[in-house]
Each structure stands twice: as C-alpha cells, then as structure tokens.
CSV table of C-alpha atoms (C1' of nucleotides) in Angstrom, one decimal:
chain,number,residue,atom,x,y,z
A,1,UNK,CA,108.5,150.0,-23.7
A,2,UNK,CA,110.3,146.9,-24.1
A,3,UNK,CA,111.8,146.5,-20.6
A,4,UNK,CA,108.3,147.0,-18.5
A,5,UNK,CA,108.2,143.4,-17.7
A,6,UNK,CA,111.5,143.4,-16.6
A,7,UNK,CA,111.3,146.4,-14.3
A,8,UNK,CA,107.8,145.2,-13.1
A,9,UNK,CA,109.7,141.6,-12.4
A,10,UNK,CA,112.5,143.1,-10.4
A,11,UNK,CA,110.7,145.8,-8.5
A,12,UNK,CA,108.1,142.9,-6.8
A,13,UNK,CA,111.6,142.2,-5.1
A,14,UNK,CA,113.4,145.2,-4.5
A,15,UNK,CA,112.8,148.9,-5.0
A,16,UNK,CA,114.8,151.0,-7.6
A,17,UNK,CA,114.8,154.8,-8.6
A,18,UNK,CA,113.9,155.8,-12.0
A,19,UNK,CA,117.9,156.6,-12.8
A,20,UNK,CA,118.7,153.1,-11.1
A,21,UNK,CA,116.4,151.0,-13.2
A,22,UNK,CA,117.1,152.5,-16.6
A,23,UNK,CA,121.0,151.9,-15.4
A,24,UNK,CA,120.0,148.5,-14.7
A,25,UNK,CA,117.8,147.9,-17.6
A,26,UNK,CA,120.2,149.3,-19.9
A,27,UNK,CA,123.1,146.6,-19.9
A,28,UNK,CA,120.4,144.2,-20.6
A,29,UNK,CA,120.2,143.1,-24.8
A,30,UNK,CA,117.1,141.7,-26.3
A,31,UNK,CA,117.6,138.3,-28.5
A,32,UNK,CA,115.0,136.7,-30.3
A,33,UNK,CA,115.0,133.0,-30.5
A,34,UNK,CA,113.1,131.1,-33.3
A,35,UNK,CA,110.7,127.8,-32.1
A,36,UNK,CA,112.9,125.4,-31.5
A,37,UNK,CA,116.1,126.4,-31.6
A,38,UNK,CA,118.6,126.6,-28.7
A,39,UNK,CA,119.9,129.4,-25.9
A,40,UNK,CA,122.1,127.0,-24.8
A,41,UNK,CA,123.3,123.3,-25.6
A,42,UNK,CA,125.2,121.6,-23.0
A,43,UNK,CA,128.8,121.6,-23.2
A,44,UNK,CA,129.2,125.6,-23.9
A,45,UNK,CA,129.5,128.0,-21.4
A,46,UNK,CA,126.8,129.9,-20.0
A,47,UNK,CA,127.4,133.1,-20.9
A,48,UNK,CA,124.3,135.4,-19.8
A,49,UNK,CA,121.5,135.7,-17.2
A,50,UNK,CA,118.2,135.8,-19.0
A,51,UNK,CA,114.7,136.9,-18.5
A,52,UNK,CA,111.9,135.4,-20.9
A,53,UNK,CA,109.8,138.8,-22.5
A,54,UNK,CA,107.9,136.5,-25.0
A,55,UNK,CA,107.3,132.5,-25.5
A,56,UNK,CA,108.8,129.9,-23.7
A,57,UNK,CA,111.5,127.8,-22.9
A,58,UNK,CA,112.1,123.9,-21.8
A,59,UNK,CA,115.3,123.6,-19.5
A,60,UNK,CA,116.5,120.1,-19.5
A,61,UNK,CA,119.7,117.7,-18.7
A,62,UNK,CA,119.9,114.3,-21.2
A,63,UNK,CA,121.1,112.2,-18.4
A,64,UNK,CA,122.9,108.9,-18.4
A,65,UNK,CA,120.1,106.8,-19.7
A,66,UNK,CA,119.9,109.3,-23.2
A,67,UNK,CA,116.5,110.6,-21.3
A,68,UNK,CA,115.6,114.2,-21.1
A,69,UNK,CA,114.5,115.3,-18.1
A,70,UNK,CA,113.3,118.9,-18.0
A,71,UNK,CA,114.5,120.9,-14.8
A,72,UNK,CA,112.0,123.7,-15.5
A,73,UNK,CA,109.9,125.4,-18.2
A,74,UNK,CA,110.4,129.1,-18.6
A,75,UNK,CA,107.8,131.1,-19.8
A,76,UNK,CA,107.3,135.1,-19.6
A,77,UNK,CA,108.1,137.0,-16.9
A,78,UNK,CA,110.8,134.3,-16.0
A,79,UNK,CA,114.6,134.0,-15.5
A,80,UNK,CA,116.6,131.8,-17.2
A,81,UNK,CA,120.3,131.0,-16.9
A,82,UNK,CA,122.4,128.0,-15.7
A,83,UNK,CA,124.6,129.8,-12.4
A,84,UNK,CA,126.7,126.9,-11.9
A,85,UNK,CA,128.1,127.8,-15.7
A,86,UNK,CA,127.8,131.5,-15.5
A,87,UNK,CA,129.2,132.0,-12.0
A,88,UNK,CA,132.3,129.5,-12.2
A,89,UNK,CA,132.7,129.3,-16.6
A,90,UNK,CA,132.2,125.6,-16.5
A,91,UNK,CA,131.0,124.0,-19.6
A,92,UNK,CA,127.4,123.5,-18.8
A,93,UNK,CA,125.2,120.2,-18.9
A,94,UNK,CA,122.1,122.2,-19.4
A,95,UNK,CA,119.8,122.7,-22.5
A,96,UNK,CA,117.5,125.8,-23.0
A,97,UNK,CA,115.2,125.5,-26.3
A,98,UNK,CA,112.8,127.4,-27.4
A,99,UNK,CA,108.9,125.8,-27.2
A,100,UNK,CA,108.1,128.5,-29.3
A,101,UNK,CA,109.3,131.7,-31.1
A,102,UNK,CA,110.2,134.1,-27.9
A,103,UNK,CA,112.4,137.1,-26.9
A,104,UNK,CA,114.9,137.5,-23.9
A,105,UNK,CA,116.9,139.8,-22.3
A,106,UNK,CA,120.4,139.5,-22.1
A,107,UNK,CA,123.4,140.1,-19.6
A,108,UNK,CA,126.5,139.2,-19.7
A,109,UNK,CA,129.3,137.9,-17.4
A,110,UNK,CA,131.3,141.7,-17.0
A,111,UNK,CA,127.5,143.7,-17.3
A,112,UNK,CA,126.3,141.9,-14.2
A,113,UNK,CA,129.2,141.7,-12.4
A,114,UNK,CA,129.4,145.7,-13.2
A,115,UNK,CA,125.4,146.0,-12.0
A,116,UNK,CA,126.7,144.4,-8.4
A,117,UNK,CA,129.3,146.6,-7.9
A,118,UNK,CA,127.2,149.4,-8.6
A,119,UNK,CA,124.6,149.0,-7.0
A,120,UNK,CA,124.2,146.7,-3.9
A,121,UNK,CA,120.3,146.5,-4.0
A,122,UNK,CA,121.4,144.2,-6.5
A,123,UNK,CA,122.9,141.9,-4.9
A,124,UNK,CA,119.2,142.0,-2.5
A,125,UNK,CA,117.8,141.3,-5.8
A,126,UNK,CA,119.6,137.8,-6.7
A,127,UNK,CA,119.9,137.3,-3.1
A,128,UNK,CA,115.5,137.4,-2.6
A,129,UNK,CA,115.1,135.6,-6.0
A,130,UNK,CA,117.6,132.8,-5.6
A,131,UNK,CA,116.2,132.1,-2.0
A,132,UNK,CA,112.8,132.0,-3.3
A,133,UNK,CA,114.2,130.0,-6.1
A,134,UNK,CA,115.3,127.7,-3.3
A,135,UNK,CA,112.3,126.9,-1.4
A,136,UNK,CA,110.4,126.2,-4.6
A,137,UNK,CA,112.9,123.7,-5.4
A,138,UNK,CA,113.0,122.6,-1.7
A,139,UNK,CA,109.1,121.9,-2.6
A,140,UNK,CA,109.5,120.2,-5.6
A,141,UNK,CA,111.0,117.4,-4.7
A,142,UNK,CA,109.2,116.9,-1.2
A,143,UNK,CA,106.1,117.0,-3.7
A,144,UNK,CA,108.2,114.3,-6.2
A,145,UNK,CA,108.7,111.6,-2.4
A,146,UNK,CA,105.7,112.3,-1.3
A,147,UNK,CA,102.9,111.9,-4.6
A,148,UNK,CA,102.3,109.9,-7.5
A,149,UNK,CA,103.0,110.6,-10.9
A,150,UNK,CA,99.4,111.4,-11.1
A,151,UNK,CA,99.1,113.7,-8.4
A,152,UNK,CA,102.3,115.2,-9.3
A,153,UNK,CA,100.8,115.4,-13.3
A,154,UNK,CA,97.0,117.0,-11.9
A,155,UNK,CA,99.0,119.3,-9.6
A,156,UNK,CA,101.2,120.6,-12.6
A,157,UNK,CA,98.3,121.1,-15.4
A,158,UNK,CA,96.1,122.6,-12.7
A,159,UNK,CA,99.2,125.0,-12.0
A,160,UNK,CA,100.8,125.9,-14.8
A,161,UNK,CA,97.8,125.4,-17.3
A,162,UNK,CA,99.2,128.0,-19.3
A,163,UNK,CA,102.9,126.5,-19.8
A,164,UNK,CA,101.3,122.9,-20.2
A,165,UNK,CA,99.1,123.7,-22.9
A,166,UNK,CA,102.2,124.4,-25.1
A,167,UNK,CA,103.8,121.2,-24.5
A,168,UNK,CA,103.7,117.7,-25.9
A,169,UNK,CA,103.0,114.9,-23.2
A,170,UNK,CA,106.8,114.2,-23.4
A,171,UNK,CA,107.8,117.0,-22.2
A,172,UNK,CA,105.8,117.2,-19.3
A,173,UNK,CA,106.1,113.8,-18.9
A,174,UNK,CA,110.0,114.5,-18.7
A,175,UNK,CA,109.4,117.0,-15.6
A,176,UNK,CA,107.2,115.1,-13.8
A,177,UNK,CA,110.5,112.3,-13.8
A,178,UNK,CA,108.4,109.4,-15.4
A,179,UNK,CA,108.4,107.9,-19.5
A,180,UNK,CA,105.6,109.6,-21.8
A,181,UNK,CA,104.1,106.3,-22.2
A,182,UNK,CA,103.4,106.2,-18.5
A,183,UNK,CA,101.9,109.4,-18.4
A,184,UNK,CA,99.5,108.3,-21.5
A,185,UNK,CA,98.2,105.6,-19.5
A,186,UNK,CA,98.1,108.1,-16.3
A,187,UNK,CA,96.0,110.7,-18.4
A,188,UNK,CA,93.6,107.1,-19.7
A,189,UNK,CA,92.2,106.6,-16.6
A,190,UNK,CA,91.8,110.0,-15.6
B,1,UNK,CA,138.1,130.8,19.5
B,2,UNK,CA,134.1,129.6,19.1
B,3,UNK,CA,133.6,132.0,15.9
B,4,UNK,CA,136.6,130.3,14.1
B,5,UNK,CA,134.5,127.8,11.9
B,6,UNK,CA,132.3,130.5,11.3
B,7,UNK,CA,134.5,132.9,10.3
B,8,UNK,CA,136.3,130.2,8.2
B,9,UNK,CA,132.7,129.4,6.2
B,10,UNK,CA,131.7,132.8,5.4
B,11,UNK,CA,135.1,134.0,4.2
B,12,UNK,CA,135.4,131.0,1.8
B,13,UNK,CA,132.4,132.6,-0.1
B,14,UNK,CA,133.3,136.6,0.3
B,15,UNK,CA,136.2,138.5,1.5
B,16,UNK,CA,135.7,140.6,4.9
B,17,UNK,CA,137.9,142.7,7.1
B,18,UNK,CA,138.8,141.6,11.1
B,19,UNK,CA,136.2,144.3,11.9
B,20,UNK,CA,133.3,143.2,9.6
B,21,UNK,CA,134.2,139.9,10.8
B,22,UNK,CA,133.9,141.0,14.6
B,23,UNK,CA,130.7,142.9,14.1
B,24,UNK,CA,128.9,140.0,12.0
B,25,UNK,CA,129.6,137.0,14.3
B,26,UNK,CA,129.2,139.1,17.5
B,27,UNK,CA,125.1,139.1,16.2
B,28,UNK,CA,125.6,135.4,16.9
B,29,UNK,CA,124.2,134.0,19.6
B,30,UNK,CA,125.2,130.3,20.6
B,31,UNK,CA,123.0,127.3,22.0
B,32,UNK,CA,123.1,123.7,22.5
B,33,UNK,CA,120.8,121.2,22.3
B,34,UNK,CA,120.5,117.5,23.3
B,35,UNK,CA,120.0,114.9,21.2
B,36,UNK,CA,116.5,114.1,19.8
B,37,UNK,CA,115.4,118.0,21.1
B,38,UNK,CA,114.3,119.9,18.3
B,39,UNK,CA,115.5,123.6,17.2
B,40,UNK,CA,112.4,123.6,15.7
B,41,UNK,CA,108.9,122.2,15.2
B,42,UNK,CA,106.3,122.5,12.5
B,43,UNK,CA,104.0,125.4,13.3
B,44,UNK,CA,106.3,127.4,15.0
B,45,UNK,CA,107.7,130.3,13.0
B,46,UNK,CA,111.1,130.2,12.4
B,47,UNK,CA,112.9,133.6,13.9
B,48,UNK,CA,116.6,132.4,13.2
B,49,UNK,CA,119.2,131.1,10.6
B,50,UNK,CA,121.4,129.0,12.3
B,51,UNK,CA,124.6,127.4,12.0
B,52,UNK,CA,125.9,124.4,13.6
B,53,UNK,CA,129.5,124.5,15.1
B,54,UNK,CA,129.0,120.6,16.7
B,55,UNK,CA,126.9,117.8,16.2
B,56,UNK,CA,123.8,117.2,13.7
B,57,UNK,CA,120.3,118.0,12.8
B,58,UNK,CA,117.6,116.4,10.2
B,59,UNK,CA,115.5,118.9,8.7
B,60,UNK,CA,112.5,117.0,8.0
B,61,UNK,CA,108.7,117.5,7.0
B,62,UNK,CA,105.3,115.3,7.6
B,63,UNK,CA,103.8,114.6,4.4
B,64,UNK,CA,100.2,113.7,4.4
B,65,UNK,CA,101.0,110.1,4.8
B,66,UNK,CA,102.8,110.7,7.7
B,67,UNK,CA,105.7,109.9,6.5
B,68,UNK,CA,108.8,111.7,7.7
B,69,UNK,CA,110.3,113.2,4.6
B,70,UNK,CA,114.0,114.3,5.0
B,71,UNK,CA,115.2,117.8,2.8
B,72,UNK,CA,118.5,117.7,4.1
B,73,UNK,CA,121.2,116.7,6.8
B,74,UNK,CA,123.0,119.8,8.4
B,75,UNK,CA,126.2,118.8,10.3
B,76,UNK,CA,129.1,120.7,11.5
B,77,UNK,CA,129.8,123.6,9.1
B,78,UNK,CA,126.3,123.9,7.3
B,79,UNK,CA,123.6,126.4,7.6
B,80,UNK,CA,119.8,125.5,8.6
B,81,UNK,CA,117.6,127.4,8.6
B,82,UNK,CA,113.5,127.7,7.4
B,83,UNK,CA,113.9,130.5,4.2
B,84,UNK,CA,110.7,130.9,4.1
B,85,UNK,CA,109.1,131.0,7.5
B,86,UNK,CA,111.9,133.2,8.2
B,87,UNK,CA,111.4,135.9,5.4
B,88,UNK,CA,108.2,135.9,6.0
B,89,UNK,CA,107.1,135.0,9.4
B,90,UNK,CA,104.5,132.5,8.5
B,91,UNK,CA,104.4,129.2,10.2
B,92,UNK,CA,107.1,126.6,9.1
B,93,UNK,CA,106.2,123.5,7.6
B,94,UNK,CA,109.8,122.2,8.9
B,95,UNK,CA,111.0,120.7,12.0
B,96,UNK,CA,114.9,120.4,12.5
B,97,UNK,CA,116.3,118.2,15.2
B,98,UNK,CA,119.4,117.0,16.8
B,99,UNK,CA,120.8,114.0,16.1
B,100,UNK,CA,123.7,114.1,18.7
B,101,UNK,CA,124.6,116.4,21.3
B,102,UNK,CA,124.4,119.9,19.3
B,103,UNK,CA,126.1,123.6,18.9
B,104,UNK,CA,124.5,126.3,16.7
B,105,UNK,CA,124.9,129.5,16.3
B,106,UNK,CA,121.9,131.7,16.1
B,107,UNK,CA,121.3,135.3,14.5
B,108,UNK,CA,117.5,136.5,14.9
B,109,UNK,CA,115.5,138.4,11.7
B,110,UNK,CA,116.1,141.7,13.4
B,111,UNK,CA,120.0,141.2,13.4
B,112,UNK,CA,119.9,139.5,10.1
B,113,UNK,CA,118.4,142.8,8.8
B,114,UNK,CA,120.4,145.1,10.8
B,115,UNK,CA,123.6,143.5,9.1
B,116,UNK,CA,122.5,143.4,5.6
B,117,UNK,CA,121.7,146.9,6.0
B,118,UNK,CA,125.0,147.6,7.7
B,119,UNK,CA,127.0,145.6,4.9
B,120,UNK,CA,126.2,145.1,1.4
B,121,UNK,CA,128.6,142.3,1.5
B,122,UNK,CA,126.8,140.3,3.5
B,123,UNK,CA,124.2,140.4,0.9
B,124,UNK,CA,126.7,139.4,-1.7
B,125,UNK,CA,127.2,136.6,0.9
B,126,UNK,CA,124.0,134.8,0.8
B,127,UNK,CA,123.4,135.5,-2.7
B,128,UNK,CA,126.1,133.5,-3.4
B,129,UNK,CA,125.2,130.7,-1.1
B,130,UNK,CA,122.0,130.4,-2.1
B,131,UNK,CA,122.9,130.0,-5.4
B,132,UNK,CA,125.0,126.9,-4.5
B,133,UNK,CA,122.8,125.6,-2.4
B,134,UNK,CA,120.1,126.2,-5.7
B,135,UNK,CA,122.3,124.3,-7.9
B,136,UNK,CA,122.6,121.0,-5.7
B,137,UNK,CA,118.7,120.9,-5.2
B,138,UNK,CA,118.6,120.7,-8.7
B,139,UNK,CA,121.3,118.4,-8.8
B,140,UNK,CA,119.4,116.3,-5.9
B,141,UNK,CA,116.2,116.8,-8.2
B,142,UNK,CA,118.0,115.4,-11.5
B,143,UNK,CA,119.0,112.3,-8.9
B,144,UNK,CA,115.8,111.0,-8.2
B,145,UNK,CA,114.8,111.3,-11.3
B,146,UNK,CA,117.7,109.4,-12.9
B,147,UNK,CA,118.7,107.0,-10.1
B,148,UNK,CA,117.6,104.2,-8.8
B,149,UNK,CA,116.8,104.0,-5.0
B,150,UNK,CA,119.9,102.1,-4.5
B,151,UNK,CA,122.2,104.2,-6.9
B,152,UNK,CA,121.0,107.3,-5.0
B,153,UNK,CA,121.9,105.1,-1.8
B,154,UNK,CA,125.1,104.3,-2.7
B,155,UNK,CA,126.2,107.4,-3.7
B,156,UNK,CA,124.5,109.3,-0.9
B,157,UNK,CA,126.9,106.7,1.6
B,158,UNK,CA,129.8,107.7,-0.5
B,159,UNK,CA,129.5,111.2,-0.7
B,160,UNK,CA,128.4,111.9,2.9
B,161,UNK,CA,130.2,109.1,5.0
B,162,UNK,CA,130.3,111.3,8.0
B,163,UNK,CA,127.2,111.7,8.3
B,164,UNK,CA,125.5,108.5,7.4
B,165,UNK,CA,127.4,106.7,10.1
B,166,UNK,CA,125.2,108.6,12.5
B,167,UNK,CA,121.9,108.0,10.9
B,168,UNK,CA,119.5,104.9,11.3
B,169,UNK,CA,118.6,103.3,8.5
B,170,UNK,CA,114.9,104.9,9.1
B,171,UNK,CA,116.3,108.7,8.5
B,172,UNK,CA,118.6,107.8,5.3
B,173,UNK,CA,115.3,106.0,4.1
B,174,UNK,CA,113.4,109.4,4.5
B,175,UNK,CA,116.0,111.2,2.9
B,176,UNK,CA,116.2,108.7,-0.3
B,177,UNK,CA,112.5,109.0,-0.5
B,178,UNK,CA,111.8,105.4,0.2
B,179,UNK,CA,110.5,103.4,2.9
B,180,UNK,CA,113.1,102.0,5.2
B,181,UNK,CA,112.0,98.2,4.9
B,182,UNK,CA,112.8,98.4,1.2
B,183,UNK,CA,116.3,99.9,2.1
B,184,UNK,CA,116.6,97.2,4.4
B,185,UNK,CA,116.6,95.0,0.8
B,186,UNK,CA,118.6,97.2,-1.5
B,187,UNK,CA,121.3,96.7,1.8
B,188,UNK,CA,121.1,93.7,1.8
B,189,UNK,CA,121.8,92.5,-2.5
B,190,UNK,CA,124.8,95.2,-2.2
C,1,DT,C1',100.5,116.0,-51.8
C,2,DT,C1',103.1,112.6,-50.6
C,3,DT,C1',106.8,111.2,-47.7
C,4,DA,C1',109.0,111.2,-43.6
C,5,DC,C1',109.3,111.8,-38.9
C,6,DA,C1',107.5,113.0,-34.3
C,7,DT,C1',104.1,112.2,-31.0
C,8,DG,C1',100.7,109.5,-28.8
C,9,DT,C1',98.4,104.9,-27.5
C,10,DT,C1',98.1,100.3,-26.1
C,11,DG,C1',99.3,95.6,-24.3
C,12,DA,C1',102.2,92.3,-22.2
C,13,DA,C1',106.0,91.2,-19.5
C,14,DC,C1',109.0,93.0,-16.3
C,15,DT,C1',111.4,95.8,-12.5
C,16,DT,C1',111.2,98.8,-8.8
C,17,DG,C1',109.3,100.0,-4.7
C,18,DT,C1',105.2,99.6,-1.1
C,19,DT,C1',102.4,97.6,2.3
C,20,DC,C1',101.5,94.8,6.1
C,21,DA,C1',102.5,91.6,9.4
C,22,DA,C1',105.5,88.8,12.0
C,23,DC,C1',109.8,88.4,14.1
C,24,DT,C1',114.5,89.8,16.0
C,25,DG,C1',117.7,92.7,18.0
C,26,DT,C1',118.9,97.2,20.5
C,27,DT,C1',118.2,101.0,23.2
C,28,DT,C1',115.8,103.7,26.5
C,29,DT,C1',113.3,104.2,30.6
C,30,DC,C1',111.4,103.2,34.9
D,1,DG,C1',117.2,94.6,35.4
D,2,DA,C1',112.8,94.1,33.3
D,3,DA,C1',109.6,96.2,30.3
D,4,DA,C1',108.6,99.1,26.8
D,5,DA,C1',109.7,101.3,22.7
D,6,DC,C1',112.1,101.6,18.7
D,7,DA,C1',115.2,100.0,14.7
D,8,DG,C1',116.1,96.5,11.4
D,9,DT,C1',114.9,92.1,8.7
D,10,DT,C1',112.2,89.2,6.0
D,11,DG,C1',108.4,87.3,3.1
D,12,DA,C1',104.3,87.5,0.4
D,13,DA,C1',101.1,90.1,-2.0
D,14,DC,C1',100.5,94.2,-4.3
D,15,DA,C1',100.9,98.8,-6.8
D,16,DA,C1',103.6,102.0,-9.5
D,17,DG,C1',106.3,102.7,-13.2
D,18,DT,C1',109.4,100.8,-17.2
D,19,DT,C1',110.5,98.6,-21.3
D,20,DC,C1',109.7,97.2,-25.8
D,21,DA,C1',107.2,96.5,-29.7
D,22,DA,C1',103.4,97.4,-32.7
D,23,DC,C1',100.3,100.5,-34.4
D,24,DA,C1',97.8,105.1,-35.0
D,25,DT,C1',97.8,109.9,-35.6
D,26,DG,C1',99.4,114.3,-36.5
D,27,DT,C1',102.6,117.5,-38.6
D,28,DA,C1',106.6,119.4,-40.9
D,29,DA,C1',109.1,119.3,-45.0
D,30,DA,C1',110.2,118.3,-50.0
DNA sequence: TTTACATGTTGAACTTGTTCAACTGTTTTC
DNA sequence: GAAAACAGTTGAACAAGTTCAACATGTAAA
C-alpha cells in the first residue's frame, strides 16, 4: 500500500487505531514530481504539508548575495513544507526542487486543519515532530560555530551518505554555508 | 497578579477559558534565582520547562574547544527550557544561567503530562510554538550563513536592544559565533 | 554527434575571523 | 581598600574561507 511509509513515519511518534490512520491517511494526495522541477518557488504560497514517499528534494533560500543556500535536503520518509507560509499564507522565500524524479503526499490548508480538529493526537503528532525538528536545528548551528567546513562536510557525508551521493558538490557545498570552490579544495586535501 | 504575563503569552498563541487558565498556571511553580546561579548545568537532566517572569538567562553549551557557545537569550516573556533532556530524561548538554536577579516559572514532566492529557489544547499550544520557534532557527541558520559577523552584530543589537544592554561583550560574542576579541574590532570600525 | 551549458578544479590575491600575548579598565571579593 | 579576577582593547602573525578568472570535464539537448 501506498501510505505504509506514512503510517510507519507517524506511528514512531504517536499511536493511532486502524479507523484513525486510514482517516488520517485518507485526506493526504499523492503528486509525482519529475527531476528537477519545483514543489514550490518562492514568492507562492505554501499551500500543503508534505511527506517525501520516493526521491528527494533540496530545500533552499537564494539570499541577498544571489547564493543558494540549502536549509535541508529531503529524502524518503521525510516532511516537507515551509510552516511560516502554510500556517500564516505569506508568500514564501523557500524553494523545494526535486534532486530526482520522486512522489509525495499531500495535505492541504482546510484537510489538516480538519485532521486537528478531529483528532487531538494530532496535534501530539506536529507537536513531537516540530520539537524534535527543533533540537536538530538547535544542533545544527552549534555544530556550524563550533567546526570547520571540513568537519562540518566529513560529518555530513558520513551522516547522510545516502542523500550526499545524489548531490553535486554545490549543493552540499550550499548546506554546509561555504562556496563550492571551497569545498573542492576541502575535499583535495582530504 | 504573578500569572498575568503568563496568561498573557499563552493566550496570544491559543484561546482558553478562565478555568483552563486557572488549572494550567496553578501547575506552575515559581523560583528566583540570583545572578550568575544557574537553573541549570550540563549533566543534570532537565525535569522542567520554564518561563521567566523577571530578569534573564543565557542558554549556553561547551563545545570541545571550550568555548561557550550561546543558543539563545531568554528574557522576560520567553520560554527555556532543555526539549530534549526533558522529553527524554537524558542528561542535558545545556546550562541556562541568570544574568540578573531572576523569576521563572516552573512546571515539572509529570504536570506537563498531566495537562496535555487533561487539555488537548495545550497540545495545540506547543505545537504552535514550536513551530515559531522552528522557523526563527532557521531564520538564525540562513543568518550565519549569509551575514557577516558584523551584519549579524548589528542586527542582533537592533533587533534585541533590551537585551544586549545587559550582556558583556563576551556573551554577544558567543552568541554571534565569534570570539569576543574580534567583536572587540568589528565595534570598533562601526 | 556536435553544441551548449553545468559542474568541478586550480591558483593567486584578497577578506574575514582566530590566536596569542600584552596591556588597561572594572568589578568582585576578602 | 587592596588584591584578585574578569571584561575589553589592541597588534601582529596566522588560518579559514572568498572571489575571480581560467581551464577541464561531464552531461543534457538539438
């Protein structure tokens, strides 16, 4: 079935009845995206919360300087979505492209709205997620004061060898904060 | 009233009736502590989420170098807490200490259950505040990345006047992610 | 299959930030 | 009120990371 992953990602958190999670699963819809091509572009409106079923996405802001600097890469089994768009419909600054050709699942605005009212354990869901979300960010930029761009790049590829094999160096060189020609010379001498 | 700013901070995020709002703060337990005392210390496990009605704490870490790394200022009106010693009762990586003469208010893990269970609103509650809170660590991430140390200086003196006039140059330094002696420069070109 | 365009590499000069040490000025503390 | 401890400043040498330009390589597209 299509929405395993998704009811094997959500009950890690929280547990559901049989009759709850096909509720739940059910106001989710399944897109296919194409290598590539874009979930989102900055200046729309995030409308959906997603969750990655196949391939893999780069998350990224062009800031000020024109450079793109990735906030995360989103492979299977992960969630997707720009809150600060979806939960106050705010043009977003984000950018969510494909890396490859993948599948999500979908929920709208109104659905997931609909899915808290129903049923609180919902609300536990987001409410465990985002606060793990939290500390791993919390982490992320100790780890970004406190290493190099060397360590930081080791400590990524050793990671997440799986995401990093389908990237080019600039896009992990975008995460890691630094220019891809830095992170040429990094991966010289190492 | 003690409860007032409380009160006022929760209801910003989610609606609650006088009674809800009686039986949630009344979990709250108050305490003060002196300046320089910690609420916490790295190794302990944290067994409270807290927030301050007076004064100010740094919430800081000791990276490998030693160096004290700062995640975050919490002054009157803000939450502090450790997410993840707390959820799950391992030791905390975090210490959290006053900068001035402090009030917090306390609720233990027990309580903190007891009034999730009690009201699925309050779950509403921290999902939603953990989702801000996830967007401006992102934000703070996209910062380092696309500032320099003395944009992300000047902007941090800007946005949080308040509490930069009662930090040393040492703990702004730590929150920046630089060492104090180059802030010391960057003060002195602007 | 050739063209065109992206990615990756390298070097040299440059900017940003660190380190260490010495010195000065301020708070604590006894 | 003196001594100790800590915060802030400065300079010089250094390390980390950027910029720009030139070239090489791979890859998508016509």
């Amino acid at each position: 079935m299509i929405n395993d992953l998704l009811i094997k990602n959500i009950t890690k958190n929280v547990a559901f009845s049989k009759t709850e999670l096909e509720e739940f699963t059910q106001l989710f819809h399944s897109k296919s995206i194409k290598k590539k091509e874009f979930l989102l572009t900055q200046g729309e409106i995030c409308k959906f919360e997603g969750f990655v079923l196949e391939g893999c996405f780069r998350i990224f802001i062009i800031d000020k300087k024109g450079n793109e600097n990735t906030l995360y890469f989103a492979a299977k089994d992960w969630w997707l979505m720009d809150i600060d768009s979806f939960m106050n419909q705010i043009p977003s600054n984000l950018n969510m492209q494909a890396l490859e050709d993948s599948k999500v699942l979908l929920i709208n605005k109104q659905d997931k709205i609909a899915l808290y009212d129903r049923f609180p354990k919902v609300e536990k869901l987001f409410r465990i997620m985002s606060q793990k979300a939290l500390v791993s960010w919390q982490r992320r930029l100790i780890n970004n004061h406190s290493f190099t761009a060397k360590e930081r790049y080791l400590h990524f590829i050793e990671k997440y060898p799986d995401i990093a094999s389908k990237l080019t160096d600039k896009q992990i060189a975008g995460y890691l904060g630094i220019r891809h020609e830095f992170l040429s010379k990094i991966k010289r001498q190492s």
